[in-house]
Amino acid sequence: MDWLTWLLLESPAALGTLLGLTLFVLLVRWRRGGSPRPLVVALAVSVVLLVTQALVVTHRERAAHVLDAIAADIARARTGALAAALDEQFDAGRHRGEPLTRARFVEYVQALLRRINVVWVQRTDLDITGRQPGRFVAEAQYLAEINHDQLSGTFRSRWAVTFARTAHGWQIVQIEPMFIDGVPVASWERIARE
């Protein structure tokens, strides 16, 4: 079912290619003496599908847009996109015994960005895993090159990001680290330490 959602709602290139090939076959059939009716119907269906795809925004597209903006900002050592995407009720658990609220989480990320240099970051995978009315979880996997002091390396990480519909639109209400470079991450303290 995910591939059908991707084809019909998320990929203009794939849908356009499929529709173009279908219309070409029907055009050839009509030019060889067939009825023009299937071509006209297919053309109308194509217009409806492409307009629908342009109007509908899926959870995956919504999450990709927000997470890509955050990743681009973090690569520039900024946190504006992150702060804008987090809901007022954001909760990332605890760090040093204190709750990681929206303001504290942004401060936490800013402190990390002062210690490390993110050369580049690229999202390599995005799955929507938990769907509830007004809420969904996006699991995003990233590949990033990070410099710290004289050490440099490329790291894979995976994060569970919970989005919820709020008065301000879809916003992030929770972020959980799943793993960094293949090692499960149990706490924000461990990320700050390593």
PDB file of C-alpha atoms in Angstrom:
ATOM      1  CA  MET A   1       0.000   0.000   0.000  1.00  0.00           C
ATOM      2  CA  ASP A   2       2.919   2.368   0.661  1.00  0.00           C
ATOM      3  CA  TRP A   3       4.073   2.039  -2.939  1.00  0.00           C
ATOM      4  CA  LEU A   4       0.581   2.976  -4.158  1.00  0.00           C
ATOM      5  CA  THR A   5       0.521   6.058  -1.917  1.00  0.00           C
ATOM      6  CA  TRP A   6       3.984   6.948  -3.164  1.00  0.00           C
ATOM      7  CA  LEU A   7       2.956   6.508  -6.801  1.00  0.00           C
ATOM      8  CA  LEU A   8      -0.402   8.286  -6.649  1.00  0.00           C
ATOM      9  CA  LEU A   9       0.316  11.039  -4.115  1.00  0.00           C
ATOM     10  CA  GLU A  10       4.046  11.597  -3.621  1.00  0.00           C
ATOM     11  CA  SER A  11       5.968  11.139  -6.881  1.00  0.00           C
ATOM     12  CA  PRO A  12       5.025  13.406  -9.782  1.00  0.00           C
ATOM     13  CA  ALA A  13       7.795  11.897 -11.941  1.00  0.00           C
ATOM     14  CA  ALA A  14       6.632   8.294 -11.468  1.00  0.00           C
ATOM     15  CA  LEU A  15       2.951   9.128 -11.931  1.00  0.00           C
ATOM     16  CA  GLY A  16       3.700  11.336 -14.929  1.00  0.00           C
ATOM     17  CA  THR A  17       5.767   8.585 -16.553  1.00  0.00           C
ATOM     18  CA  LEU A  18       3.062   5.975 -16.013  1.00  0.00           C
ATOM     19  CA  LEU A  19       0.330   8.278 -17.308  1.00  0.00           C
ATOM     20  CA  GLY A  20       2.466   9.385 -20.260  1.00  0.00           C
ATOM     21  CA  LEU A  21       3.136   5.801 -21.318  1.00  0.00           C
ATOM     22  CA  THR A  22      -0.539   4.904 -20.960  1.00  0.00           C
ATOM     23  CA  LEU A  23      -1.615   7.919 -23.007  1.00  0.00           C
ATOM     24  CA  PHE A  24       0.998   7.128 -25.676  1.00  0.00           C
ATOM     25  CA  VAL A  25      -0.281   3.548 -26.031  1.00  0.00           C
ATOM     26  CA  LEU A  26      -3.875   4.801 -26.286  1.00  0.00           C
ATOM     27  CA  LEU A  27      -2.845   7.455 -28.822  1.00  0.00           C
ATOM     28  CA  VAL A  28      -1.130   4.848 -31.019  1.00  0.00           C
ATOM     29  CA  ARG A  29      -4.177   2.595 -30.721  1.00  0.00           C
ATOM     30  CA  TRP A  30      -6.492   5.444 -31.741  1.00  0.00           C
ATOM     31  CA  ARG A  31      -4.245   6.468 -34.669  1.00  0.00           C
ATOM     32  CA  ARG A  32      -4.397   2.883 -35.957  1.00  0.00           C
ATOM     33  CA  GLY A  33      -8.148   3.054 -36.273  1.00  0.00           C
ATOM     34  CA  GLY A  34      -9.340   2.540 -32.710  1.00  0.00           C
ATOM     35  CA  SER A  35     -11.878   4.585 -30.831  1.00  0.00           C
ATOM     36  CA  PRO A  36     -10.766   7.959 -29.378  1.00  0.00           C
ATOM     37  CA  ARG A  37     -12.949   7.440 -26.293  1.00  0.00           C
ATOM     38  CA  PRO A  38     -10.315   5.537 -24.170  1.00  0.00           C
ATOM     39  CA  LEU A  39      -7.753   8.262 -24.942  1.00  0.00           C
ATOM     40  CA  VAL A  40     -10.124  11.054 -23.886  1.00  0.00           C
ATOM     41  CA  VAL A  41     -11.128   9.207 -20.697  1.00  0.00           C
ATOM     42  CA  ALA A  42      -7.472   8.473 -19.851  1.00  0.00           C
ATOM     43  CA  LEU A  43      -6.572  12.112 -20.460  1.00  0.00           C
ATOM     44  CA  ALA A  44      -9.339  13.253 -18.082  1.00  0.00           C
ATOM     45  CA  VAL A  45      -8.259  10.704 -15.449  1.00  0.00           C
ATOM     46  CA  SER A  46      -4.645  11.875 -15.845  1.00  0.00           C
ATOM     47  CA  VAL A  47      -5.622  15.478 -15.184  1.00  0.00           C
ATOM     48  CA  VAL A  48      -7.625  14.478 -12.098  1.00  0.00           C
ATOM     49  CA  LEU A  49      -4.752  12.344 -10.725  1.00  0.00           C
ATOM     50  CA  LEU A  50      -2.118  15.040 -11.289  1.00  0.00           C
ATOM     51  CA  VAL A  51      -4.283  17.771  -9.731  1.00  0.00           C
ATOM     52  CA  THR A  52      -5.036  15.503  -6.760  1.00  0.00           C
ATOM     53  CA  GLN A  53      -1.333  14.808  -6.322  1.00  0.00           C
ATOM     54  CA  ALA A  54      -0.576  18.530  -6.365  1.00  0.00           C
ATOM     55  CA  LEU A  55      -3.240  19.295  -3.742  1.00  0.00           C
ATOM     56  CA  VAL A  56      -2.738  16.415  -1.285  1.00  0.00           C
ATOM     57  CA  VAL A  57       0.157  16.540   1.186  1.00  0.00           C
ATOM     58  CA  THR A  58       0.913  13.163   2.784  1.00  0.00           C
ATOM     59  CA  HIS A  59       2.430  12.658   6.230  1.00  0.00           C
ATOM     60  CA  ARG A  60       5.685  11.536   4.602  1.00  0.00           C
ATOM     61  CA  GLU A  61       5.882  14.713   2.501  1.00  0.00           C
ATOM     62  CA  ARG A  62       5.029  16.883   5.504  1.00  0.00           C
ATOM     63  CA  ALA A  63       7.669  15.212   7.679  1.00  0.00           C
ATOM     64  CA  ALA A  64      10.280  15.309   4.889  1.00  0.00           C
ATOM     65  CA  HIS A  65       9.774  19.042   4.398  1.00  0.00           C
ATOM     66  CA  VAL A  66      10.160  19.848   8.107  1.00  0.00           C
ATOM     67  CA  LEU A  67      13.037  17.427   8.759  1.00  0.00           C
ATOM     68  CA  ASP A  68      14.987  18.527   5.672  1.00  0.00           C
ATOM     69  CA  ALA A  69      14.711  22.170   6.781  1.00  0.00           C
ATOM     70  CA  ILE A  70      15.977  21.223  10.251  1.00  0.00           C
ATOM     71  CA  ALA A  71      18.867  19.188   8.787  1.00  0.00           C
ATOM     72  CA  ALA A  72      19.907  22.050   6.489  1.00  0.00           C
ATOM     73  CA  ASP A  73      19.816  24.447   9.443  1.00  0.00           C
ATOM     74  CA  ILE A  74      21.886  22.127  11.638  1.00  0.00           C
ATOM     75  CA  ALA A  75      24.512  21.799   8.888  1.00  0.00           C
ATOM     76  CA  ARG A  76      24.830  25.611   9.133  1.00  0.00           C
ATOM     77  CA  ALA A  77      25.053  25.404  12.964  1.00  0.00           C
ATOM     78  CA  ARG A  78      21.654  27.074  13.373  1.00  0.00           C
ATOM     79  CA  THR A  79      18.534  25.981  15.230  1.00  0.00           C
ATOM     80  CA  GLY A  80      15.858  28.325  13.873  1.00  0.00           C
ATOM     81  CA  ALA A  81      14.036  25.651  11.869  1.00  0.00           C
ATOM     82  CA  LEU A  82      14.161  23.274  14.846  1.00  0.00           C
ATOM     83  CA  ALA A  83      12.733  25.882  17.225  1.00  0.00           C
ATOM     84  CA  ALA A  84       9.975  26.735  14.732  1.00  0.00           C
ATOM     85  CA  ALA A  85       9.024  23.066  14.246  1.00  0.00           C
ATOM     86  CA  LEU A  86       8.778  22.176  17.949  1.00  0.00           C
ATOM     87  CA  ASP A  87       5.421  22.486  19.700  1.00  0.00           C
ATOM     88  CA  GLU A  88       5.075  24.367  22.987  1.00  0.00           C
ATOM     89  CA  GLN A  89       4.207  21.028  24.648  1.00  0.00           C
ATOM     90  CA  PHE A  90       7.339  19.350  23.225  1.00  0.00           C
ATOM     91  CA  ASP A  91       8.866  16.702  25.497  1.00  0.00           C
ATOM     92  CA  ALA A  92      12.064  14.814  24.687  1.00  0.00           C
ATOM     93  CA  GLY A  93      12.369  13.060  28.028  1.00  0.00           C
ATOM     94  CA  ARG A  94      15.022  14.014  30.556  1.00  0.00           C
ATOM     95  CA  HIS A  95      18.586  15.304  30.502  1.00  0.00           C
ATOM     96  CA  ARG A  96      20.586  15.601  33.720  1.00  0.00           C
ATOM     97  CA  GLY A  97      17.432  14.968  35.712  1.00  0.00           C
ATOM     98  CA  GLU A  98      15.559  17.878  34.139  1.00  0.00           C
ATOM     99  CA  PRO A  99      12.750  17.605  31.581  1.00  0.00           C
ATOM    100  CA  LEU A 100      13.815  18.483  28.040  1.00  0.00           C
ATOM    101  CA  THR A 101      11.142  21.009  27.164  1.00  0.00           C
ATOM    102  CA  ARG A 102      11.124  22.962  23.916  1.00  0.00           C
ATOM    103  CA  ALA A 103      13.427  25.740  25.167  1.00  0.00           C
ATOM    104  CA  ARG A 104      15.813  23.360  26.953  1.00  0.00           C
ATOM    105  CA  PHE A 105      15.995  21.052  23.931  1.00  0.00           C
ATOM    106  CA  VAL A 106      16.918  23.937  21.624  1.00  0.00           C
ATOM    107  CA  GLU A 107      19.590  25.006  24.150  1.00  0.00           C
ATOM    108  CA  TYR A 108      20.832  21.399  24.285  1.00  0.00           C
ATOM    109  CA  VAL A 109      21.193  21.257  20.482  1.00  0.00           C
ATOM    110  CA  GLN A 110      22.890  24.674  20.422  1.00  0.00           C
ATOM    111  CA  ALA A 111      25.404  23.462  23.025  1.00  0.00           C
ATOM    112  CA  LEU A 112      26.138  20.376  20.904  1.00  0.00           C
ATOM    113  CA  LEU A 113      26.612  22.529  17.801  1.00  0.00           C
ATOM    114  CA  ARG A 114      29.136  24.695  19.664  1.00  0.00           C
ATOM    115  CA  ARG A 115      31.186  21.551  20.440  1.00  0.00           C
ATOM    116  CA  ILE A 116      30.948  19.796  17.079  1.00  0.00           C
ATOM    117  CA  ASN A 117      30.959  20.833  13.438  1.00  0.00           C
ATOM    118  CA  VAL A 118      28.382  19.190  11.201  1.00  0.00           C
ATOM    119  CA  VAL A 119      29.974  19.298   7.733  1.00  0.00           C
ATOM    120  CA  TRP A 120      26.948  17.857   5.937  1.00  0.00           C
ATOM    121  CA  VAL A 121      23.861  15.852   6.748  1.00  0.00           C
ATOM    122  CA  GLN A 122      21.648  13.842   4.416  1.00  0.00           C
ATOM    123  CA  ARG A 123      18.396  12.028   5.091  1.00  0.00           C
ATOM    124  CA  THR A 124      18.644   8.514   3.654  1.00  0.00           C
ATOM    125  CA  ASP A 125      15.317   7.010   4.719  1.00  0.00           C
ATOM    126  CA  LEU A 126      11.945   8.149   6.021  1.00  0.00           C
ATOM    127  CA  ASP A 127       9.208   5.783   7.201  1.00  0.00           C
ATOM    128  CA  ILE A 128       5.852   6.646   8.721  1.00  0.00           C
ATOM    129  CA  THR A 129       5.380   4.023  11.439  1.00  0.00           C
ATOM    130  CA  GLY A 130       2.652   5.104  13.826  1.00  0.00           C
ATOM    131  CA  ARG A 131      -0.555   6.678  12.598  1.00  0.00           C
ATOM    132  CA  GLN A 132      -3.319   7.915  14.865  1.00  0.00           C
ATOM    133  CA  PRO A 133      -5.909  10.618  14.280  1.00  0.00           C
ATOM    134  CA  GLY A 134      -4.085  13.943  14.561  1.00  0.00           C
ATOM    135  CA  ARG A 135      -0.704  12.289  15.181  1.00  0.00           C
ATOM    136  CA  PHE A 136       1.977  10.273  13.380  1.00  0.00           C
ATOM    137  CA  VAL A 137       5.522   9.044  13.955  1.00  0.00           C
ATOM    138  CA  ALA A 138       8.198   9.507  11.311  1.00  0.00           C
ATOM    139  CA  GLU A 139      11.351   7.409  11.602  1.00  0.00           C
ATOM    140  CA  ALA A 140      14.123   9.259   9.805  1.00  0.00           C
ATOM    141  CA  GLN A 141      17.574   7.894   9.082  1.00  0.00           C
ATOM    142  CA  TYR A 142      20.482  10.258   8.463  1.00  0.00           C
ATOM    143  CA  LEU A 143      24.063  10.115   7.306  1.00  0.00           C
ATOM    144  CA  ALA A 144      26.252  12.978   8.545  1.00  0.00           C
ATOM    145  CA  GLU A 145      29.894  13.957   8.565  1.00  0.00           C
ATOM    146  CA  ILE A 146      30.853  15.382  11.936  1.00  0.00           C
ATOM    147  CA  ASN A 147      34.115  16.980  13.106  1.00  0.00           C
ATOM    148  CA  HIS A 148      35.012  17.244  16.783  1.00  0.00           C
ATOM    149  CA  ASP A 149      38.406  18.617  17.770  1.00  0.00           C
ATOM    150  CA  GLN A 150      40.749  16.785  15.403  1.00  0.00           C
ATOM    151  CA  LEU A 151      38.505  13.785  14.890  1.00  0.00           C
ATOM    152  CA  SER A 152      36.268  13.425  11.873  1.00  0.00           C
ATOM    153  CA  GLY A 153      33.842  10.737  10.838  1.00  0.00           C
ATOM    154  CA  THR A 154      30.686   9.834   8.996  1.00  0.00           C
ATOM    155  CA  PHE A 155      27.874   8.581  11.191  1.00  0.00           C
ATOM    156  CA  ARG A 156      24.490   6.965  10.576  1.00  0.00           C
ATOM    157  CA  SER A 157      21.648   7.733  12.928  1.00  0.00           C
ATOM    158  CA  ARG A 158      17.931   7.010  13.168  1.00  0.00           C
ATOM    159  CA  TRP A 159      15.375   9.127  15.006  1.00  0.00           C
ATOM    160  CA  ALA A 160      11.689   8.670  15.863  1.00  0.00           C
ATOM    161  CA  VAL A 161       9.979  12.034  15.454  1.00  0.00           C
ATOM    162  CA  THR A 162       6.360  12.384  16.581  1.00  0.00           C
ATOM    163  CA  PHE A 163       4.238  14.995  14.817  1.00  0.00           C
ATOM    164  CA  ALA A 164       0.853  16.175  16.086  1.00  0.00           C
ATOM    165  CA  ARG A 165      -1.760  18.514  14.686  1.00  0.00           C
ATOM    166  CA  THR A 166      -1.838  21.612  16.880  1.00  0.00           C
ATOM    167  CA  ALA A 167      -3.415  25.044  16.662  1.00  0.00           C
ATOM    168  CA  HIS A 168      -0.287  26.101  14.724  1.00  0.00           C
ATOM    169  CA  GLY A 169      -0.467  23.220  12.226  1.00  0.00           C
ATOM    170  CA  TRP A 170       1.588  20.031  12.297  1.00  0.00           C
ATOM    171  CA  GLN A 171       4.409  20.331  14.831  1.00  0.00           C
ATOM    172  CA  ILE A 172       6.948  18.053  16.481  1.00  0.00           C
ATOM    173  CA  VAL A 173       5.895  16.958  19.972  1.00  0.00           C
ATOM    174  CA  GLN A 174       8.594  14.365  20.653  1.00  0.00           C
ATOM    175  CA  ILE A 175      12.013  13.270  19.358  1.00  0.00           C
ATOM    176  CA  GLU A 176      13.617   9.987  20.379  1.00  0.00           C
ATOM    177  CA  PRO A 177      17.071   8.848  19.264  1.00  0.00           C
ATOM    178  CA  MET A 178      16.917   5.218  18.111  1.00  0.00           C
ATOM    179  CA  PHE A 179      20.546   4.562  17.223  1.00  0.00           C
ATOM    180  CA  ILE A 180      23.729   6.364  16.293  1.00  0.00           C
ATOM    181  CA  ASP A 181      26.215   4.479  14.158  1.00  0.00           C
ATOM    182  CA  GLY A 182      24.491   1.173  14.871  1.00  0.00           C
ATOM    183  CA  VAL A 183      24.537   1.562  18.661  1.00  0.00           C
ATOM    184  CA  PRO A 184      21.158   1.938  20.418  1.00  0.00           C
ATOM    185  CA  VAL A 185      20.939   5.241  22.267  1.00  0.00           C
ATOM    186  CA  ALA A 186      19.214   5.130  25.634  1.00  0.00           C
ATOM    187  CA  SER A 187      19.597   8.743  26.753  1.00  0.00           C
ATOM    188  CA  TRP A 188      20.357  12.309  25.723  1.00  0.00           C
ATOM    189  CA  GLU A 189      23.212  12.291  28.274  1.00  0.00           C
ATOM    190  CA  ARG A 190      24.945   9.588  26.256  1.00  0.00           C
ATOM    191  CA  ILE A 191      24.666  11.660  23.079  1.00  0.00           C
ATOM    192  CA  ALA A 192      26.100  14.728  24.832  1.00  0.00           C
ATOM    193  CA  ARG A 193      28.903  12.652  26.344  1.00  0.00           C
ATOM    194  CA  GLU A 194      29.937  10.882  23.161  1.00  0.00           C
TER     195      GLU A 194
END
